[in-house]
Short mmCIF file of C-alpha atoms and ligand atoms in Angstrom, two decimals:
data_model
loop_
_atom_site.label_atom_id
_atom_site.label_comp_id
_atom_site.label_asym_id
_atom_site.label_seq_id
_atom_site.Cartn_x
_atom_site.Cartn_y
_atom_site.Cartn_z
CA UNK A 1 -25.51 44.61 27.37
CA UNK A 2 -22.87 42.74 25.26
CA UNK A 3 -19.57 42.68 26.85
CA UNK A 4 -15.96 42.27 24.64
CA UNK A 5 -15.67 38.59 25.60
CA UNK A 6 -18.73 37.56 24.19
CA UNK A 7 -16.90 38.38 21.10
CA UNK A 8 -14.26 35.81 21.93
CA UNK A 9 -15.54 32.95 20.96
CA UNK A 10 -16.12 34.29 16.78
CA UNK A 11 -12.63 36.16 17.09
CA UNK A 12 -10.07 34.40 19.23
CA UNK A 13 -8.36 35.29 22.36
CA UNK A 14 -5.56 37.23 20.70
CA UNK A 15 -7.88 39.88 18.72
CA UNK A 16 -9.70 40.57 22.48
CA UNK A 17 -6.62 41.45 24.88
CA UNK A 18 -5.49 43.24 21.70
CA UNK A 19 -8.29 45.42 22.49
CA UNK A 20 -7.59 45.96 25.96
CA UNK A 21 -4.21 47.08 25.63
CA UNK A 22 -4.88 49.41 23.04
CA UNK A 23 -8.04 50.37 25.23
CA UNK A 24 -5.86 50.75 28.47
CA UNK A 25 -3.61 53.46 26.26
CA UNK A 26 -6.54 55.36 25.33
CA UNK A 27 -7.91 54.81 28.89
CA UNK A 28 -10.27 58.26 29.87
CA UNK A 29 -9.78 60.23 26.23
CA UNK A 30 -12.48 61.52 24.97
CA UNK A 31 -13.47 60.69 21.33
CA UNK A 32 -16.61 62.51 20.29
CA UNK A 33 -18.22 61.13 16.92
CA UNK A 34 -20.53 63.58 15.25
CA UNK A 35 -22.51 62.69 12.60
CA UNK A 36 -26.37 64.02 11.18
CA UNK A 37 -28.33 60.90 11.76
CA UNK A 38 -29.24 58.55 15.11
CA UNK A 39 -31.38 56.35 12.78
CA UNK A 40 -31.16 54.99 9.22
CA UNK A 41 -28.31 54.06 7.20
CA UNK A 42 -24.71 52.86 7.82
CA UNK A 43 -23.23 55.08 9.49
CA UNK A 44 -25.72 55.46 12.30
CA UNK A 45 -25.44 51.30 12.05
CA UNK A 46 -21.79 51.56 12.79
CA UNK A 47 -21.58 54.05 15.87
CA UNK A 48 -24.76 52.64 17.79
CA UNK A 49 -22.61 49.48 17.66
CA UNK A 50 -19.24 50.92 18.22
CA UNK A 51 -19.91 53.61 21.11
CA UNK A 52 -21.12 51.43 23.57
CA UNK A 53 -17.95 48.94 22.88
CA UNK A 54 -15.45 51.88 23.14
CA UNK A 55 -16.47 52.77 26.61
CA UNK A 56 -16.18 49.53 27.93
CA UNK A 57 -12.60 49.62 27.30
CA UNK A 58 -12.13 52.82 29.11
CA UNK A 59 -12.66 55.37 26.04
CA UNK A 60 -14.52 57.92 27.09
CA UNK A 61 -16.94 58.11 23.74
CA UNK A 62 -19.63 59.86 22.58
CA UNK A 63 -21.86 60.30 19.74
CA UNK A 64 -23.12 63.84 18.38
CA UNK A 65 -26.04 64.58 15.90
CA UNK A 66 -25.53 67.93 14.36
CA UNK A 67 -29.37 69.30 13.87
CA UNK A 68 -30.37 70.70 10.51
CA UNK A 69 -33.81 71.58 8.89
CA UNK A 70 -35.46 69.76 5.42
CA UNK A 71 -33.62 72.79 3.64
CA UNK A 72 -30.02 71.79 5.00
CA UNK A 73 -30.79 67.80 4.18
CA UNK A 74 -32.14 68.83 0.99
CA UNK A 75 -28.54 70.23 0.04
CA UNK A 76 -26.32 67.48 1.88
CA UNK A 77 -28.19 65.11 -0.27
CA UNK A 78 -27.48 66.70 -3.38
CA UNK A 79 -23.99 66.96 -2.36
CA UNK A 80 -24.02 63.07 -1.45
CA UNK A 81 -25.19 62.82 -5.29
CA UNK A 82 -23.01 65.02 -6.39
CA UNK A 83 -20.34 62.93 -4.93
CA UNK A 84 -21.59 59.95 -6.36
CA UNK A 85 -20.77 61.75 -10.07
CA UNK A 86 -24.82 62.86 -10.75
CA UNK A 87 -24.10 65.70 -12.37
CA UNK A 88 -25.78 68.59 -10.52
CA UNK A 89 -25.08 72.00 -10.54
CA UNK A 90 -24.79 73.99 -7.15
CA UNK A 91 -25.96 77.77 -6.74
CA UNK A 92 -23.51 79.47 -4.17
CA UNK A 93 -26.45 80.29 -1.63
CA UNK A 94 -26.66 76.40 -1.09
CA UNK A 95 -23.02 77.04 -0.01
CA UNK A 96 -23.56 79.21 2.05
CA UNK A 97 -26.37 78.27 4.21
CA UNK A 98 -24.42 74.78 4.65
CA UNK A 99 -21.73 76.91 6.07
CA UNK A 100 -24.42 78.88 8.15
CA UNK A 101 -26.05 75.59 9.49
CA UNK A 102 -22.77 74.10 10.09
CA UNK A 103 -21.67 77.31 12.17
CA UNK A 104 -24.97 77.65 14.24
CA UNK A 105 -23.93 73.46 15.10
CA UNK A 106 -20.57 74.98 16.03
CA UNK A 107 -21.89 77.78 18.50
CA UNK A 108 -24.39 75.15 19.90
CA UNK A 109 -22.37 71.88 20.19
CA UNK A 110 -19.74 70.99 23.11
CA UNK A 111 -16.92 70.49 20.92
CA UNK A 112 -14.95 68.70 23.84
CA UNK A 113 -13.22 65.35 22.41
CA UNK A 114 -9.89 64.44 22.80
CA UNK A 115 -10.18 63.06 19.00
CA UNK A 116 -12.94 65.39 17.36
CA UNK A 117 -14.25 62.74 14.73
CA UNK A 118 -16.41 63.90 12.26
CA UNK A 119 -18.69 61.42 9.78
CA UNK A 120 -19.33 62.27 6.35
CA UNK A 121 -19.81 65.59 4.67
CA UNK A 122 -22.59 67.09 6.38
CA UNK A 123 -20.75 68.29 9.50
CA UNK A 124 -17.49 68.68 7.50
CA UNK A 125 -17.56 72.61 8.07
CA UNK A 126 -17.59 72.05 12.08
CA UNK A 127 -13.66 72.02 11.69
CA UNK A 128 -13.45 75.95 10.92
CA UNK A 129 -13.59 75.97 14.93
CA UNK A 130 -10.09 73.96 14.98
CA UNK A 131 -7.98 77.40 14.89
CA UNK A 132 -9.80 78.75 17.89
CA UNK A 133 -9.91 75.35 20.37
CA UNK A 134 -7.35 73.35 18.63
CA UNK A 135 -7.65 69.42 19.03
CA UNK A 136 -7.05 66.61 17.19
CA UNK A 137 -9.87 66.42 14.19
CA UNK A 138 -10.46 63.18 11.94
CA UNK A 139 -12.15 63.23 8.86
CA UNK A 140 -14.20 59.93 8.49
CA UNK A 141 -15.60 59.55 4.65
CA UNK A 142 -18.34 56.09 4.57
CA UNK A 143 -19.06 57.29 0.87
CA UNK A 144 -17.79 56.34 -2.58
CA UNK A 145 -15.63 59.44 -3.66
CA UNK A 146 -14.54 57.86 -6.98
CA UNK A 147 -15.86 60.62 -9.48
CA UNK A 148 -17.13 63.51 -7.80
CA UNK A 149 -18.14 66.78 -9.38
CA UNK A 150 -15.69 69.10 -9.50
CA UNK A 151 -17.32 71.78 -8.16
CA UNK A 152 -18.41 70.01 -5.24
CA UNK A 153 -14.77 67.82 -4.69
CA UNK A 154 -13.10 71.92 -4.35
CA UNK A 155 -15.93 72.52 -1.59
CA UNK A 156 -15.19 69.88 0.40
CA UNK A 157 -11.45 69.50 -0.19
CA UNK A 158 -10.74 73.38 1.19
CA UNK A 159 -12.81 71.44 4.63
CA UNK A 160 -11.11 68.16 4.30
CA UNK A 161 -7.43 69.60 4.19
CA UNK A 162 -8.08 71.34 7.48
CA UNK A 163 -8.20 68.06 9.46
CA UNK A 164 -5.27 66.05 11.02
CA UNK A 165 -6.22 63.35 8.75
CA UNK A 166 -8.88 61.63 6.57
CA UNK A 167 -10.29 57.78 7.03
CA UNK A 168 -11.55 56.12 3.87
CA UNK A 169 -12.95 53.15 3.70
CA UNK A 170 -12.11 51.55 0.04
CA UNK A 171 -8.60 52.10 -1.75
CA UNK A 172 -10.79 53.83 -4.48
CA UNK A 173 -12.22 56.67 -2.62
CA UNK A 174 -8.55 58.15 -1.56
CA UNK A 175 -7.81 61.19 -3.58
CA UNK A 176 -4.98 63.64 -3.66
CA UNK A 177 -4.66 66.10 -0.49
CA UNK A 178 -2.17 67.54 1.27
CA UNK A 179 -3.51 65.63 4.49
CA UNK A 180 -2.71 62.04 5.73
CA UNK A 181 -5.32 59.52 4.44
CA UNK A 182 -5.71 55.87 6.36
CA UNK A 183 -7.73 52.70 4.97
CA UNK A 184 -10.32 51.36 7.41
CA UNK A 185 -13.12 49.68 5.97
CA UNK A 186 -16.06 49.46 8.23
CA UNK A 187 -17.47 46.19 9.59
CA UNK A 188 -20.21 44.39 11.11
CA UNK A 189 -21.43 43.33 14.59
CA UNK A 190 -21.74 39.51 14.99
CA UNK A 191 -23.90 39.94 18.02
CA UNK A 192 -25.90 42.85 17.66
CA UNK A 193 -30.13 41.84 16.75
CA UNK A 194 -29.34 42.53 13.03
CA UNK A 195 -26.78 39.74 12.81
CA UNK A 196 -26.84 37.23 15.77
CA UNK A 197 -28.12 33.70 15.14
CA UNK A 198 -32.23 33.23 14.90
CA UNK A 199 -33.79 30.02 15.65
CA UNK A 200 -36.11 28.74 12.18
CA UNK A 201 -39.23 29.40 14.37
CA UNK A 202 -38.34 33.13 14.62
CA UNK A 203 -36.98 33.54 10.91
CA UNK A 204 -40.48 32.10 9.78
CA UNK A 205 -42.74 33.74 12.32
CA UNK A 206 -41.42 37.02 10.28
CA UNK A 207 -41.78 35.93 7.04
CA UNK A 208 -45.41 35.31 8.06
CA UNK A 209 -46.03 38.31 9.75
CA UNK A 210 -45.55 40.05 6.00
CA UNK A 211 -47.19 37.08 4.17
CA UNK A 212 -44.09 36.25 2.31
CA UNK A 213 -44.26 32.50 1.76
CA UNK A 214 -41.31 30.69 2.63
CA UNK A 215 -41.60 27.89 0.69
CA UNK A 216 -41.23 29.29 -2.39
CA UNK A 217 -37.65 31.07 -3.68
CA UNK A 218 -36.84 34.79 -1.80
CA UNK A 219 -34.75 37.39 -3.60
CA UNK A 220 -34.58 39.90 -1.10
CA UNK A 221 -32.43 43.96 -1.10
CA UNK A 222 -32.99 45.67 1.95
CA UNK A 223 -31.71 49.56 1.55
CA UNK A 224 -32.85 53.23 2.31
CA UNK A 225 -35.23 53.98 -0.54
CA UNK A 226 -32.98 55.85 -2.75
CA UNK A 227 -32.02 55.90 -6.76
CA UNK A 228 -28.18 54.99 -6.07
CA UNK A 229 -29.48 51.80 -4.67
CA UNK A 230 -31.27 51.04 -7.93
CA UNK A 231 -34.72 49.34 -6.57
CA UNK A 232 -36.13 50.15 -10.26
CA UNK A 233 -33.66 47.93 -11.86
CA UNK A 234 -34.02 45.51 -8.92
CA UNK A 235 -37.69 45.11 -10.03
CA UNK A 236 -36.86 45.30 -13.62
CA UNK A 237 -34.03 42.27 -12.77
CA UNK A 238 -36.46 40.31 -10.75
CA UNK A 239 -39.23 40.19 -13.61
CA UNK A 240 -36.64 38.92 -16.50
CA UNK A 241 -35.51 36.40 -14.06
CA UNK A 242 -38.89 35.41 -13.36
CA UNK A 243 -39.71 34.35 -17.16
CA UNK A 244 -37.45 31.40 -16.00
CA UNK A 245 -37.98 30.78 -12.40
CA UNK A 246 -40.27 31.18 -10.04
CA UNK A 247 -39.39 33.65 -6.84
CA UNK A 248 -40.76 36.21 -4.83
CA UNK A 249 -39.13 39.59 -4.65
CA UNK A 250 -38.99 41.54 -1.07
CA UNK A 251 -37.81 45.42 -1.35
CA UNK A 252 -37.46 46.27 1.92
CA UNK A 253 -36.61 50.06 3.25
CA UNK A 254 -36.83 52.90 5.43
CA UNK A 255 -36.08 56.50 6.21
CA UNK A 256 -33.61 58.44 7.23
CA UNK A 257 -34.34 61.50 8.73
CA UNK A 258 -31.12 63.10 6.92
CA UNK A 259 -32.42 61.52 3.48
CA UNK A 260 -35.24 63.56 2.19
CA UNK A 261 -35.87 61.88 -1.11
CA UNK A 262 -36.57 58.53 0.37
CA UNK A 263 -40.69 59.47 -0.44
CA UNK A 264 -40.07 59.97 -3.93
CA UNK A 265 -38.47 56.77 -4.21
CA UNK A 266 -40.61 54.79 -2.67
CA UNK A 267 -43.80 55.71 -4.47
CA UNK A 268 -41.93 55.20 -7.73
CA UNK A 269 -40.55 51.87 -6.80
CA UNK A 270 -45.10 51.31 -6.00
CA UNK A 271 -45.21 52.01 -9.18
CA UNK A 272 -43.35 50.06 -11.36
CA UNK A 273 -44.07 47.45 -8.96
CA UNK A 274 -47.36 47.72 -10.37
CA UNK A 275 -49.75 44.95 -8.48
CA UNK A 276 -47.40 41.66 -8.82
CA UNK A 277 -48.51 39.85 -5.73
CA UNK A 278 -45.18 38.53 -4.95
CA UNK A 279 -43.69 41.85 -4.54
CA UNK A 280 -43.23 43.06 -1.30
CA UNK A 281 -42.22 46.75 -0.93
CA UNK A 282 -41.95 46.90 3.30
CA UNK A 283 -41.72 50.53 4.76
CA UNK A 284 -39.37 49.23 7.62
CA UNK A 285 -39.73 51.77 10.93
CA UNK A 286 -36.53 52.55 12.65
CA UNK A 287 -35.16 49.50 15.37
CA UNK A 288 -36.45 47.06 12.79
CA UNK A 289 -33.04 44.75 13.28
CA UNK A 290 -34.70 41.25 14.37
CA UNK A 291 -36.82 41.50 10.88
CA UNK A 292 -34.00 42.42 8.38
CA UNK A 293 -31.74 40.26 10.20
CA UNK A 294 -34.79 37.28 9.80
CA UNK A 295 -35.12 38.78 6.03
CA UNK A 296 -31.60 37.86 5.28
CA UNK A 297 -31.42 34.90 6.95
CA UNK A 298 -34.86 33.06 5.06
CA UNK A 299 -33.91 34.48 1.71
CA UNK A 300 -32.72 32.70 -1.07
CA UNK A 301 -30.83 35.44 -2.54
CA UNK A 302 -29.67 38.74 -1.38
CA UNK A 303 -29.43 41.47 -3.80
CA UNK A 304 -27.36 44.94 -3.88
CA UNK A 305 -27.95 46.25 -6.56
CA UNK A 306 -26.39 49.92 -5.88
CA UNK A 307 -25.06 52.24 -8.73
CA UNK A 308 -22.94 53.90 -6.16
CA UNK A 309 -22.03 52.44 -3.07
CA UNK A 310 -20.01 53.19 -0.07
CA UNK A 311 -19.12 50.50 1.74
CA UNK A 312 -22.19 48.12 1.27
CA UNK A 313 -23.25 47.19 5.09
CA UNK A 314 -26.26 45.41 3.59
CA UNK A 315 -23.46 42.89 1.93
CA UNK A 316 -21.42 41.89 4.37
CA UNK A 317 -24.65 41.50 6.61
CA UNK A 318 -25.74 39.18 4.85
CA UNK A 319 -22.49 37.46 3.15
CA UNK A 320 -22.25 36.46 7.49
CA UNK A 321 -25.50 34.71 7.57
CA UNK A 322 -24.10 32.51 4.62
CA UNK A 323 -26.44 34.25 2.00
CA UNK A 324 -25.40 34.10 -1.74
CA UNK A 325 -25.21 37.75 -2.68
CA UNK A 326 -25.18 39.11 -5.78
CA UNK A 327 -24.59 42.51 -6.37
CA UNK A 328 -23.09 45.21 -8.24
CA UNK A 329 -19.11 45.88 -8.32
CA UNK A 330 -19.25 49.64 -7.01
CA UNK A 331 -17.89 50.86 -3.94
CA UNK A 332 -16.34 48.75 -1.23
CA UNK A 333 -18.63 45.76 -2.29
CA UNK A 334 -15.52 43.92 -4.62
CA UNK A 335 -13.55 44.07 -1.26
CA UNK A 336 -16.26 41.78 0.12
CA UNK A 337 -17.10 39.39 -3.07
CA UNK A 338 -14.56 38.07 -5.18
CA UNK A 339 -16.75 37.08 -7.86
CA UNK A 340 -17.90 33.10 -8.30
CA UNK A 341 -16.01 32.70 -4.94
CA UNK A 342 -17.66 34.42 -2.24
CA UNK A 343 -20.48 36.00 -4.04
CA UNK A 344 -21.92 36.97 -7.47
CA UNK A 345 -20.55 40.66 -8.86
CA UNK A 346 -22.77 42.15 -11.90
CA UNK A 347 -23.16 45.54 -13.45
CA UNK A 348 -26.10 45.32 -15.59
CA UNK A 349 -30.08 44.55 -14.97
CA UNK A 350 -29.56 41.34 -17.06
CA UNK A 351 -26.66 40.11 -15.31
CA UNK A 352 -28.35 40.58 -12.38
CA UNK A 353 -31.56 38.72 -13.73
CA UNK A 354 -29.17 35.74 -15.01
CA UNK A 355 -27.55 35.22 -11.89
CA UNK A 356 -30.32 35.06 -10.28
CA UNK A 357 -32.07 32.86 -12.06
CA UNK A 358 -28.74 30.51 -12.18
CA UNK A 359 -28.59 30.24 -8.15
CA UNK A 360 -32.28 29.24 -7.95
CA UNK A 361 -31.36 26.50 -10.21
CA UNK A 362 -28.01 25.82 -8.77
CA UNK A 363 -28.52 25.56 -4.91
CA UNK A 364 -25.16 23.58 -4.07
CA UNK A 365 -23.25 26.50 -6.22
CA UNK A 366 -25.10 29.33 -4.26
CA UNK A 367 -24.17 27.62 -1.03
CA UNK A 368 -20.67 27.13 -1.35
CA UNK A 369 -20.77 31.19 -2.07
CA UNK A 370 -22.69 31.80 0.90
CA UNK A 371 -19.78 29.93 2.95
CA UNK A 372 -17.02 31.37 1.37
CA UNK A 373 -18.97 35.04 2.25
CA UNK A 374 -18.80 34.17 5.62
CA UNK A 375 -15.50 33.18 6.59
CA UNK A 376 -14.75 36.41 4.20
CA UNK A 377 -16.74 38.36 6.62
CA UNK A 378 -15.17 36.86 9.64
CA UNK A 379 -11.39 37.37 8.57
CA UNK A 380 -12.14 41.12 7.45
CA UNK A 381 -14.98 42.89 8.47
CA UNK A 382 -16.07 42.64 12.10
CA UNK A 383 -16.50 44.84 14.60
CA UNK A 384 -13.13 44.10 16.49
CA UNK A 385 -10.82 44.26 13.68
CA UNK A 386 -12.52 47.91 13.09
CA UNK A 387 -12.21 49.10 16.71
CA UNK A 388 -8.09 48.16 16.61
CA UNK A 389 -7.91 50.25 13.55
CA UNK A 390 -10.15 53.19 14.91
CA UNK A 391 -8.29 52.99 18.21
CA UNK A 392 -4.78 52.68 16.30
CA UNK A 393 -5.84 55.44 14.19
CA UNK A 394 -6.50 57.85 17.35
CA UNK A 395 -3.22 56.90 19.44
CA UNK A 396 -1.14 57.91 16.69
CA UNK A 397 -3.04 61.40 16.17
CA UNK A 398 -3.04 62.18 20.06
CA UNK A 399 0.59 60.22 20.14
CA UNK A 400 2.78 60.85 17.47
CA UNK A 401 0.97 63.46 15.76
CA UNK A 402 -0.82 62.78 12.23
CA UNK A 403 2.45 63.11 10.04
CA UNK A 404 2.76 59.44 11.73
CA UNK A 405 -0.57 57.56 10.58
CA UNK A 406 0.56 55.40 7.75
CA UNK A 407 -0.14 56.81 4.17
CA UNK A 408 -2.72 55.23 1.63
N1 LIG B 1 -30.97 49.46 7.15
C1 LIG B 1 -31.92 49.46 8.14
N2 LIG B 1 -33.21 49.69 7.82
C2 LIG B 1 -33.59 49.91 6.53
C3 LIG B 1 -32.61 49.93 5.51
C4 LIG B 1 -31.30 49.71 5.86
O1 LIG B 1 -31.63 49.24 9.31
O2 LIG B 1 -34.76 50.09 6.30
C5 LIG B 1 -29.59 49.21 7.52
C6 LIG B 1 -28.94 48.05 6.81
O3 LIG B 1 -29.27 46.83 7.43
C7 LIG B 1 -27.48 48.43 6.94
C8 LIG B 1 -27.51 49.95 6.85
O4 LIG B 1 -28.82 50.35 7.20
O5 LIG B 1 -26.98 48.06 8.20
C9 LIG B 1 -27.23 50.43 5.45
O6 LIG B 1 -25.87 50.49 5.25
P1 LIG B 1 -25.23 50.44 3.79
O7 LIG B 1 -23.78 50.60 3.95
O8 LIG B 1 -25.68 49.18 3.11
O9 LIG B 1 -25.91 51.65 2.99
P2 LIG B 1 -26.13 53.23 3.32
O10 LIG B 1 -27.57 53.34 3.73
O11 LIG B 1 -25.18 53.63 4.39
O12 LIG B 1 -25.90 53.89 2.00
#
């Protein structure tokens, strides 16, 4: 089990007793996250990391999984598209058996937190329960909410506005609403198997396992199998670069269980894949942190090549192992790469292909991106400086009350 001083020797004394003290404030409260995923994707990434490190200093936290069928998930997920500006119409049933699914979580969940902090809009409706046991309820939105349907955006915001605040994680996601917003941008752990340092022997002994051949250039995106993260026009990237230069292209994925179009995906990406033998589309299972983190680490090139994006985990995982990312300027990813500095930002297939094919040839270039992505990492987005904010962000809720948290 990782203790907080481990952490001291990336962070620095300072950032560590700053997380006692605010920890000894909090000391006993209880802080119940409640998401609709244990496995797969960011935000279960996040609070596997972050519970654990809460109740070490003293927070009494714990981590909720509202339960939903493949008809509820079917419906979050075309909300979550909707959101992301795919234009989608909604029937009012769909409405209304969120709202049904989201009570029946009400009736069955111990709503007991201190801090009732809910994650994303799947749960979002658990906060009609607020008038009968009161509580202090945060609103915390990991997605990009720059151009959402309308019809979904009134939905939500009637939900939204009931909470004592909202927590978004890019400058560009804030909207207008009558309820206190806060910036915290989520973050990485240094330490956990998906980031801490791998000898060469065990970074190569899983490139062999999946007969990718290490010798030869690695252009690698690791992301759920969906359409926002653009593996088509990764493959379609990867092929005009590889008129030029010679690489290998990994695609490597998995499910999550509250991600039902992750199927579809995947057998389109097979086939426009076609049978190139140095593609290699991996079906990741859950837990599979020691061979993304050894992915990252023996590629040559890390792609994210999203068309919406919330924060972009996947960049600043790798930015920290000193990869040369490039990837595309949605979502919190410009907040991470300032272009030709501490990464490579495109918008286009060919600007992908092009940059890729210039960091093959330009290896010294590449690296000095891959160190500036680091310290950029370090500075801004690990797991300590987004425990102060979180525990900030509660103490002035249960404190001062939420007219206090500082506006956006
Ligand atoms: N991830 C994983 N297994 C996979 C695909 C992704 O563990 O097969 C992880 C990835 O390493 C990152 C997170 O899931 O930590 C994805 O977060 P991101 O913010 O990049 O995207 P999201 O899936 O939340 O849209």
């Amino acid at each position: 089990m990782r203790r907080i001083e481990d952490y001291e020797p990336i962070v620095g004394r300072f950032r560590i007793h700053e997380l006692y003290k605010l920890g000894e404030k909090l000391n006993g409260k209880i802080i119940q996250n409640i998401n609709s995923t244990a496995v797969g994707g960011g935000v279960a990434e996040i609070l596997d990391r972050m519970v654990p490190l809460l109740r070490q200093l003293g927070i009494n936290a714990r981590w909720d999984v509202i339960k939903g069928g493949e008809e509820f998930f079917k419906i979050t997920k075309r909300f979550h598209n909707a959101l992301h500006g795919v234009k989608l119409d909604f029937h009012e049933k769909e409405f209304e058996y969120f709202l049904e699914v989201n009570r029946e979580n009400a009736e069955m969940m111990d709503l007991v937190g201190d801090v009732i902090f809910i994650h994303d809009p799947q749960p979002i409706a658990l906060v009609e329960k607020k008038k009968e046991i009161g509580r202090n309820w945060l609103w915390r939105c990991h997605i990009d909410f720059s151009t959402p349907i309308p019809q979904i955006w009134e939905f939500l915001k009637g939900y939204i506005e009931e909470y004592d605040a909202a927590i978004f994680s890019a400058p560009a996601f804030s909207r207008e609403l009558k309820i206190p917003q806060v910036l915290i941008s989520p973050s990485i752990d240094p330490l956990s198997d998906k980031n801490k340092e791998l000898s060469t022997e065990e970074v190569r002994s899983v490139f062999e396992s999946f007969k990718i051949d290490l010798s030869r250039p690695v252009v690698t995106q690791i992301s759920r199998f969906d359409y926002l993260k653009d593996p088509l026009g990764v493959i379609d990237a990867y092929k005009m670069a590889k008129k030029y230069v010679d690489c290998q292209l990994v695609l490597a994925g998995g499910p999550a269980t509250d991600d039902p179009e992750g199927e579809i995906v995947f057998n389109a990406i097979k086939e426009r894949a076609a049978s190139d033998p140095d593609i290699f589309i991996l079906l990741l299972p859950p837990a599979s942190d020691i061979e993304i983190n050894a992915l990252q680490r023996g590629s040559t090139i890390v792609l994210q090549k999203s068309l919406k994006e919330g924060f972009g985990l996947t960049v600043a995982e790798a930015l920290w192992k000193e990869r040369p990312v490039i990837a595309s300027a949605v979502g919190g990813i410009p907040l991470q790469i300032t272009h030709k500095y501490s990464g490579i930002l495109t918008r286009t297939v060919e600007g992908t292909s092009f940059w890729i094919k210039q960091l093959i040839q330009e290896p010294d270039f590449a690296r000095m991106l891959g160190k500036n992505g680091k310290e950029r990492i370090k500075n801004n987005f690990l797991i300590t400086r987004h425990l102060t904010d979180y525990m900030l962000t509660f103490l002035h809720l249960m404190e001062g009350g939420a007219e206090d948290i500082v506006y956006l």
